[in-house]
XYZ file of C-alpha atoms in Angstrom:
508
model
C 0.000 0.000 0.000
C 1.455 3.342 -1.013
C 2.209 5.742 1.786
C 0.123 8.867 1.969
C 1.583 12.098 0.665
C 2.749 14.350 3.469
C 0.379 17.343 3.586
C 1.541 20.889 3.944
C 2.150 21.829 7.559
C 0.003 24.848 8.276
C 1.336 24.948 11.822
C 4.848 25.389 10.381
C 3.762 28.477 8.465
C 2.212 29.761 11.686
C 5.500 29.147 13.524
C 7.412 31.121 10.870
C 4.692 33.781 11.147
C 5.289 34.114 14.908
C 9.074 34.233 14.475
C 8.685 37.010 11.901
C 6.475 39.016 14.244
C 9.007 38.737 17.053
C 11.926 39.792 14.840
C 9.945 42.664 13.339
C 9.286 44.165 16.762
C 12.614 45.960 16.276
C 10.927 47.862 13.458
C 8.176 49.130 15.770
C 10.784 50.932 17.845
C 12.386 52.393 14.721
C 9.002 53.567 13.424
C 8.121 55.075 16.791
C 11.305 57.151 16.738
C 10.489 58.429 13.233
C 6.861 59.215 14.008
C 7.319 60.779 17.430
C 10.026 63.175 16.210
C 7.659 64.721 13.666
C 5.448 66.129 16.427
C 8.067 66.447 19.160
C 10.105 68.703 16.862
C 7.441 71.419 17.199
C 7.971 71.544 20.964
C 11.741 70.913 20.948
C 12.206 73.984 18.778
C 10.109 76.115 21.140
C 11.663 74.761 24.348
C 15.343 74.677 23.358
C 15.013 77.709 21.030
C 16.928 76.094 18.164
C 17.060 77.221 14.539
C 15.592 75.481 11.479
C 19.102 74.345 10.507
C 19.663 72.780 13.946
C 16.248 71.145 13.680
C 17.078 69.714 10.243
C 20.305 68.268 11.592
C 18.531 66.798 14.616
C 15.880 65.161 12.434
C 18.183 63.799 9.736
C 21.456 62.978 11.505
C 20.033 59.731 12.911
C 20.184 58.254 9.406
C 23.921 58.869 9.139
C 24.520 57.487 12.614
C 22.632 54.369 11.568
C 25.392 53.575 9.053
C 27.556 52.500 11.976
C 24.870 50.125 13.166
C 24.072 48.687 9.749
C 27.683 47.740 8.981
C 28.347 46.552 12.524
C 25.187 44.420 12.325
C 26.531 42.529 9.320
C 29.598 41.400 11.253
C 27.711 40.940 14.515
C 25.021 38.768 12.927
C 27.650 36.510 11.359
C 29.484 36.310 14.700
C 26.818 35.806 17.390
C 23.850 34.895 15.210
C 20.837 36.702 13.801
C 18.545 36.569 16.836
C 21.046 37.825 19.435
C 21.852 40.711 17.115
C 18.232 41.772 17.701
C 19.095 42.021 21.433
C 21.992 44.334 20.581
C 19.619 46.537 18.574
C 17.175 46.637 21.512
C 19.960 47.720 23.896
C 20.888 50.659 21.665
C 17.233 51.672 21.245
C 16.707 51.577 25.019
C 19.789 53.678 25.807
C 19.061 56.211 23.077
C 15.434 56.710 24.149
C 16.469 57.291 27.772
C 19.135 59.809 26.770
C 16.689 61.769 24.602
C 13.979 61.657 27.253
C 16.331 62.996 29.923
C 18.096 65.528 27.669
C 18.460 68.976 29.159
C 20.099 70.607 26.168
C 20.669 70.225 22.442
C 24.037 68.450 22.835
C 22.577 65.688 25.031
C 19.655 65.317 22.656
C 22.129 64.825 19.789
C 23.995 62.197 21.845
C 20.737 60.325 22.324
C 20.090 60.519 18.575
C 23.527 59.026 17.964
C 22.920 56.021 20.230
C 19.411 55.491 18.847
C 20.786 55.824 15.317
C 23.186 52.934 15.839
C 20.199 50.886 17.022
C 18.258 51.903 13.921
C 21.074 50.573 11.731
C 21.052 47.263 13.582
C 17.263 46.946 13.394
C 16.988 47.873 9.715
C 19.542 45.278 8.731
C 18.772 42.288 10.927
C 14.955 42.054 11.036
C 14.365 41.510 7.278
C 17.422 39.250 6.884
C 16.352 37.017 9.780
C 12.762 36.862 8.555
C 13.809 35.976 4.988
C 15.999 33.160 6.288
C 13.286 31.533 8.434
C 10.421 31.940 5.954
C 9.162 29.283 3.492
C 9.429 30.499 -0.114
C 5.635 30.551 -0.571
C 5.162 33.061 2.251
C 8.501 34.878 2.284
C 7.207 38.120 0.761
C 4.307 38.253 3.207
C 6.494 37.529 6.238
C 9.443 39.721 5.258
C 7.088 42.649 4.691
C 6.328 42.558 8.422
C 9.380 44.754 8.915
C 7.716 47.576 6.968
C 4.320 46.821 8.544
C 5.751 47.266 12.010
C 7.654 50.412 11.036
C 4.291 51.876 10.098
C 2.704 50.653 13.324
C 5.552 52.367 15.181
C 5.085 55.587 13.202
C 1.382 55.558 14.065
C 2.175 55.007 17.755
C 4.602 57.930 17.580
C 1.891 60.169 16.122
C -0.559 59.033 18.806
C 2.065 59.773 21.465
C 2.430 63.285 20.045
C -1.295 63.824 20.321
C -1.559 62.250 23.795
C 1.265 64.183 25.456
C 0.953 67.497 23.589
C -0.996 69.039 26.484
C 1.765 68.455 29.042
C 3.958 71.441 30.006
C 6.315 72.445 27.202
C 9.492 71.324 28.979
C 7.975 67.928 29.853
C 5.806 66.919 26.872
C 8.463 66.234 24.236
C 10.709 64.483 26.776
C 7.928 62.034 27.673
C 7.202 61.502 23.970
C 10.808 60.490 23.328
C 11.616 58.711 26.609
C 8.646 56.365 26.563
C 10.183 54.683 23.521
C 12.564 52.829 25.887
C 9.804 50.511 27.157
C 9.278 48.410 23.980
C 13.030 47.739 23.816
C 12.886 45.709 27.022
C 9.964 43.662 25.681
C 11.848 43.047 22.427
C 14.983 41.801 24.206
C 12.956 39.333 26.283
C 10.960 38.012 23.316
C 14.116 37.102 21.406
C 14.566 34.072 23.656
C 11.434 32.566 22.115
C 12.895 32.757 18.590
C 14.935 30.025 16.858
C 18.248 30.855 15.251
C 18.377 31.266 11.472
C 18.954 27.859 9.801
C 21.314 29.475 7.322
C 23.488 30.883 10.115
C 23.486 27.478 11.846
C 24.672 25.786 8.656
C 27.373 28.429 8.232
C 28.607 27.357 11.678
C 28.416 23.653 10.782
C 25.527 22.944 13.178
C 23.510 20.764 10.817
C 21.422 19.029 13.517
C 20.235 22.359 14.911
C 19.526 23.605 11.383
C 17.435 20.487 10.641
C 15.340 21.071 13.759
C 14.576 24.657 12.703
C 13.887 23.732 9.069
C 11.541 20.929 10.147
C 9.563 23.529 12.100
C 9.390 26.210 9.400
C 9.246 24.220 6.118
C 5.852 23.281 4.703
C 6.875 19.660 3.946
C 9.744 17.330 4.966
C 10.877 17.318 1.323
C 11.142 21.104 1.330
C 13.145 21.001 4.578
C 15.602 18.472 3.091
C 15.923 20.431 -0.154
C 16.515 23.720 1.648
C 19.173 22.124 3.862
C 20.957 20.727 0.789
C 20.824 24.115 -0.968
C 22.129 25.981 2.086
C 24.961 23.456 2.540
C 25.976 23.905 -1.088
C 25.878 27.696 -0.758
C 27.999 27.505 2.420
C 30.587 25.252 0.746
C 29.812 22.166 2.869
C 30.159 18.840 0.977
C 26.875 17.158 0.086
C 27.840 13.938 1.877
C 28.654 15.736 5.155
C 25.796 14.599 7.355
C 26.780 14.711 11.039
C 25.230 16.732 13.824
C 28.164 19.129 13.690
C 30.435 19.178 10.670
C 33.572 21.126 9.832
C 32.958 24.220 7.764
C 35.488 25.456 5.212
C 37.592 27.850 7.255
C 37.597 31.471 6.356
C 41.076 32.003 5.107
C 43.146 35.038 5.986
C 41.693 37.991 4.150
C 38.339 36.254 3.627
C 36.467 39.382 4.689
C 38.380 41.398 2.119
C 37.459 38.792 -0.481
C 33.784 39.197 0.398
C 34.133 42.938 -0.197
C 35.964 42.172 -3.437
C 33.253 39.755 -4.564
C 30.548 42.315 -3.802
C 32.098 45.687 -4.672
C 35.519 45.574 -6.323
C 35.215 42.779 -8.904
C 31.764 41.201 -8.675
C 30.485 38.663 -11.190
C 27.947 40.019 -13.709
C 25.167 38.406 -11.642
C 26.276 39.969 -8.349
C 26.773 43.299 -10.134
C 23.158 43.204 -11.324
C 21.944 42.295 -7.859
C 23.977 45.105 -6.286
C 22.702 47.621 -8.856
C 19.107 46.543 -8.195
C 19.640 46.863 -4.449
C 21.272 50.292 -4.539
C 18.711 51.641 -6.997
C 15.790 50.350 -4.971
C 17.162 51.626 -1.664
C 18.053 55.022 -3.162
C 14.724 55.637 -4.870
C 12.715 54.596 -1.812
C 14.116 57.539 0.151
C 14.727 59.963 -2.732
C 10.953 59.843 -3.297
C 10.632 62.359 -0.451
C 8.744 60.051 1.906
C 10.734 61.301 4.910
C 9.812 64.867 4.054
C 6.158 63.863 4.347
C 6.531 61.651 7.441
C 8.988 63.744 9.469
C 7.719 67.165 8.449
C 4.019 66.439 8.004
C 3.022 69.102 10.580
C 5.133 71.652 8.666
C 3.592 70.525 5.355
C 0.072 70.885 6.759
C 0.976 74.277 8.223
C 2.048 75.359 4.751
C -1.286 74.040 3.449
C -3.146 76.387 5.796
C -3.806 74.194 8.881
C -2.381 76.148 11.822
C -4.080 74.809 14.986
C -1.760 72.391 16.878
C -4.542 69.890 17.634
C -5.685 69.888 14.017
C -2.095 69.477 12.839
C -1.459 66.459 15.074
C -4.865 64.925 14.299
C -4.236 65.226 10.548
C -0.782 63.736 11.062
C -2.381 60.804 12.906
C -4.581 60.266 9.840
C -1.390 59.878 7.790
C -0.166 57.229 10.250
C -3.454 55.312 10.171
C -3.498 55.358 6.360
C 0.087 54.087 6.093
C -0.545 51.263 8.565
C -3.771 50.040 6.950
C -2.354 50.086 3.418
C 0.912 48.367 4.332
C -1.110 45.517 5.873
C -2.887 45.180 2.524
C 0.488 45.156 0.774
C 1.672 42.299 3.016
C -1.274 40.219 1.828
C -0.757 41.069 -1.849
C 3.025 40.565 -2.065
C 2.903 36.807 -2.629
C -0.367 36.905 -4.584
C 0.179 39.739 -7.049
C 3.976 39.757 -7.133
C 6.735 42.284 -6.554
C 6.917 44.009 -9.944
C 3.216 44.877 -10.406
C 3.007 46.393 -6.935
C 6.255 48.299 -7.396
C 5.213 49.818 -10.714
C 1.699 50.690 -9.517
C 3.157 52.197 -6.341
C 5.659 54.487 -8.052
C 3.139 55.553 -10.703
C 0.590 56.543 -8.068
C 3.250 58.393 -6.074
C 4.085 60.562 -9.093
C 0.451 61.651 -9.465
C 0.122 62.273 -5.711
C 3.300 64.361 -5.537
C 2.151 66.478 -8.487
C -1.153 67.073 -6.685
C 0.594 67.986 -3.413
C 2.998 70.322 -5.174
C 0.109 72.014 -6.996
C -1.934 72.477 -3.825
C 0.996 73.885 -1.833
C 1.932 76.242 -4.671
C -1.619 77.622 -4.873
C -1.789 78.118 -1.083
C 1.656 79.750 -1.096
C 0.620 82.249 -3.757
C -2.472 83.253 -1.796
C -1.085 83.852 1.730
C -3.901 86.208 2.757
C -6.793 84.169 1.395
C -7.867 80.675 2.400
C -8.297 78.411 -0.624
C -10.369 75.431 0.612
C -9.973 73.303 -2.513
C -6.174 73.685 -2.413
C -6.058 72.726 1.280
C -8.237 69.680 0.535
C -5.972 68.777 -2.402
C -2.922 68.935 -0.143
C -4.437 66.647 2.492
C -5.868 64.223 -0.082
C -2.596 64.100 -2.039
C -0.601 63.460 1.144
C -2.854 60.558 2.120
C -2.712 59.212 -1.452
C 1.081 59.497 -1.492
C 1.587 57.515 1.725
C -0.982 54.974 0.498
C 0.813 54.347 -2.794
C 4.178 54.287 -1.016
C 2.917 51.741 1.520
C 1.351 49.428 -1.079
C 4.641 48.886 -2.916
C 7.856 50.840 -2.551
C 7.691 50.916 1.259
C 7.487 47.197 2.100
C 9.064 46.028 -1.162
C 12.505 47.472 -0.474
C 13.188 45.284 2.567
C 11.538 42.217 1.018
C 13.331 42.416 -2.307
C 16.768 43.334 -0.967
C 16.783 40.624 1.697
C 16.002 37.822 -0.774
C 18.211 38.404 -3.820
C 21.808 38.232 -2.509
C 23.829 34.970 -2.497
C 24.380 33.566 1.002
C 28.086 34.390 1.125
C 27.542 38.137 0.661
C 23.976 38.440 1.957
C 24.654 40.149 5.284
C 27.212 42.548 3.798
C 25.102 43.187 0.688
C 22.047 44.031 2.727
C 24.151 46.296 4.959
C 25.438 48.163 1.885
C 21.851 48.597 0.704
C 20.760 49.914 4.097
C 23.720 52.310 4.082
C 22.576 53.727 0.743
C 19.037 53.986 2.107
C 20.129 55.824 5.249
C 22.470 58.249 3.454
C 19.696 59.167 1.037
C 17.157 59.468 3.849
C 19.505 61.631 5.900
C 20.221 63.885 2.942
C 16.510 64.346 2.208
C 15.660 64.929 5.892
C 18.478 67.418 6.468
C 17.790 69.476 3.346
C 13.985 69.645 3.166
C 13.536 72.928 5.041
C 16.436 74.558 3.189
C 15.207 73.179 -0.144
C 11.718 74.510 0.569
C 13.152 77.951 1.282
C 15.128 77.881 -1.962
C 12.528 76.574 -4.444
C 9.313 76.777 -2.316
C 7.711 73.840 -0.564
C 5.530 73.128 -3.610
C 8.608 73.124 -5.834
C 10.236 70.553 -3.522
C 7.434 68.085 -4.149
C 7.552 68.704 -7.911
C 11.250 67.768 -7.699
C 10.395 64.560 -5.820
C 7.796 63.758 -8.511
C 10.535 63.899 -11.158
C 12.749 61.562 -9.136
C 9.933 59.023 -8.670
C 9.297 59.093 -12.432
C 12.904 58.010 -12.943
C 12.405 55.278 -10.342
C 9.495 53.822 -12.340
C 11.764 53.464 -15.371
C 14.457 51.820 -13.228
C 12.035 49.340 -11.651
C 10.608 48.416 -15.043
C 14.002 47.726 -16.618
C 16.107 46.334 -13.751
C 13.938 44.389 -11.293
C 12.830 40.849 -12.254
C 9.952 39.120 -10.448
C 11.115 37.032 -7.446
C 7.781 35.739 -6.159
C 7.840 32.053 -5.206
C 11.572 31.557 -5.816
C 13.853 30.099 -3.140
C 16.753 32.250 -1.967
C 19.166 29.868 -3.683
C 17.427 30.346 -7.081
C 17.811 34.121 -7.218
C 21.055 34.000 -9.200
C 19.176 32.566 -12.193
C 16.853 35.577 -12.263
C 19.803 37.930 -12.411
C 21.578 36.127 -15.256
C 23.699 33.471 -13.529
C 22.863 30.849 -16.165
C 23.273 33.349 -18.986
C 26.634 34.414 -17.577
C 27.700 30.781 -17.208
C 26.532 30.085 -20.776
C 28.533 33.008 -22.068
C 31.625 31.703 -20.267
C 31.067 28.222 -21.732
C 30.619 29.674 -25.238
C 33.842 31.633 -24.802
C 35.658 28.479 -23.679
C 34.239 26.534 -26.654
C 35.384 29.242 -29.028
C 38.833 29.219 -27.461
C 39.065 25.436 -27.777
C 37.918 25.602 -31.419
C 40.544 28.255 -32.142
C 43.256 26.165 -30.476
C 42.140 23.077 -32.441
C 42.180 24.967 -35.762
C 45.633 26.325 -34.991
C 46.896 22.823 -34.237
C 45.518 21.511 -37.531
C 47.116 24.365 -39.463
C 50.466 23.840 -37.772
C 50.168 20.083 -38.365
């Protein structure tokens, strides 16, 4: 009698789902920091009497500080494992939030931003990488998008905190808004102990028995678990017949780290070059779209649109947070059903239209400073909500999902860290120049500029990003031309052999 076919293990998908939620909690803290600063900035400027330039630096410098964390996270995650790197991120978040909450002057506030920024770099890098490595291929897009979902939940909580504590005394309100962000960090650090280690990291350390246990719990079938283990072993350079509980791993030779940099940056293969180009382009355009100008400076944008009451400003800002959170949840559901490319192209196209509407509305309001123009104000609010909606349905969650799944195992941590670095530099540049840019070309002109950049991003996405839905991490090289590159090399070798043969015949 034939044995029954092993059914898909729905409880395994649920286990991977829970692991992804736990890892993505780091993103809540990051989102909270982004969201709470948008409202707290109004009161920090009044209380500490700082200039617009100092405020720009305070808002945007965190992104540059995060570069330290993102590159350190790559090494840390390869050293102590993916899940304990989440604990490191939580420790930095906790310390930074306390420093900002207790800050008595601008210098201490900047120190707190530095510490929190390092934590941001850790969180941005490790949460999507860990989630991608514990997710089954059929649900990887959905689960990896949790990072962006929780960033948006954190942003919404930050906006709500602004609204809740805005009525406290000036010197106390913004400090409570910032300091309360330390509490979730403790919860995050404790929850990590309920997470398994990444099976790919375990294989890299030669711990095959531990990797099998994790794969058996997260794969949908035993066959998938066995296949994934074989693929990961091959990617890590472990012989196929090595089958003990703990096996020796090819030692990293002297200068191995330099070779990883060489393989990724200095002299990459055509396939890795394409992957790196796709990563850098995606990470750059996500932030060059001007999303941070909307999220961080939304009260200033709405002030420019003619909404001047503090309560109305914060309430409208909360509406932005609610919209982003609801739409990014929809995106998480659609990622593995619709695919990456369709969502990306629809997202960037809608953002262009929204930015043109926002720029038009702000320009009309700016040219009529003494007269309220209701339709222009409504256009500004509607365009802002449309912009964050289109961003959250595609470009927002897609960046982490796509970048975390396309790199080969050997350069994955470093490649993702390089992508995050590009993302943070671009974000910091946009955040630290928005007020100055608005003064130079008007606030409406700033959003027209962002619309032009997003138009270029649509062209880039269309030409450079293949669909990755349903592919295993080990199959990504084929999408980016690995087979074509190998075929070209073989054809070149054949041609060389034919030439050598012809020469021999002529000489004979």
